[in-house]
Amino acid sequence: MTFKRFFQLFICYLLSVIVGYGVISFFPEASIWVKGLLFTVIGYIVLCLPLTILTFLKSK
């Protein structure tokens, strides 16, 4: 794995954590289970979309 690819993956991972945490901060009164579910779903979506796009661009 090249450094460029590693850096792209790291940025995608970091963005998924930041966006997930940002979304759950809008729901301070929600239970820990709801926050965990939101964090997981939003983080997964934010992580998978850029990685899928990068994979398609890499295969071209």
Coordinates of C-alpha atoms in Angstrom, one line a residue:
M1 CA 0.0 0.0 0.0
T2 CA 1.4 3.4 -1.0
F3 CA 1.5 6.3 1.4
K4 CA -1.0 8.2 -0.8
R5 CA -3.6 5.3 -0.5
F6 CA -2.9 5.0 3.3
F7 CA -3.5 8.8 3.7
Q8 CA -6.7 8.7 1.7
L9 CA -8.0 5.8 3.8
F10 CA -7.0 7.6 7.0
I11 CA -8.8 10.8 6.0
C12 CA -11.9 8.8 5.2
Y13 CA -11.8 7.1 8.5
L14 CA -11.2 10.4 10.4
L15 CA -14.1 12.0 8.5
S16 CA -16.5 9.2 9.4
V17 CA -15.7 9.6 13.1
I18 CA -16.0 13.4 13.0
V19 CA -19.3 13.3 11.1
G20 CA -20.7 10.6 13.3
Y21 CA -19.8 12.4 16.4
G22 CA -21.3 15.6 15.0
V23 CA -24.6 13.9 14.2
I24 CA -25.0 12.4 17.7
S25 CA -24.2 15.8 19.3
F26 CA -27.5 17.0 17.9
F27 CA -29.3 14.4 20.2
P28 CA -28.1 15.1 23.7
E29 CA -31.2 13.6 25.4
A30 CA -31.2 10.4 23.4
S31 CA -30.2 7.1 25.1
I32 CA -26.8 5.6 24.7
W33 CA -28.2 2.9 22.5
V34 CA -29.8 5.4 20.1
K35 CA -26.5 7.4 20.0
G36 CA -24.5 4.3 19.3
L37 CA -26.8 3.2 16.5
L38 CA -26.8 6.7 14.9
F39 CA -23.0 6.8 15.2
T40 CA -22.6 3.4 13.7
V41 CA -25.0 4.0 10.7
I42 CA -23.8 7.5 9.9
G43 CA -20.1 6.5 10.3
Y44 CA -20.6 3.5 8.1
I45 CA -22.3 5.5 5.3
V46 CA -19.6 8.3 5.5
L47 CA -16.9 5.7 5.5
C48 CA -18.2 3.5 2.7
L49 CA -19.2 6.1 0.1
P50 CA -15.7 7.6 -0.3
L51 CA -14.0 4.2 -0.2
T52 CA -16.3 2.9 -2.9
I53 CA -15.6 6.0 -5.1
L54 CA -11.9 5.6 -4.5
T55 CA -12.0 2.0 -5.5
F56 CA -13.9 2.7 -8.7
L57 CA -11.5 5.5 -9.6
K58 CA -8.5 3.2 -8.8
S59 CA -9.8 0.4 -11.1
K60 CA -10.1 2.8 -14.1

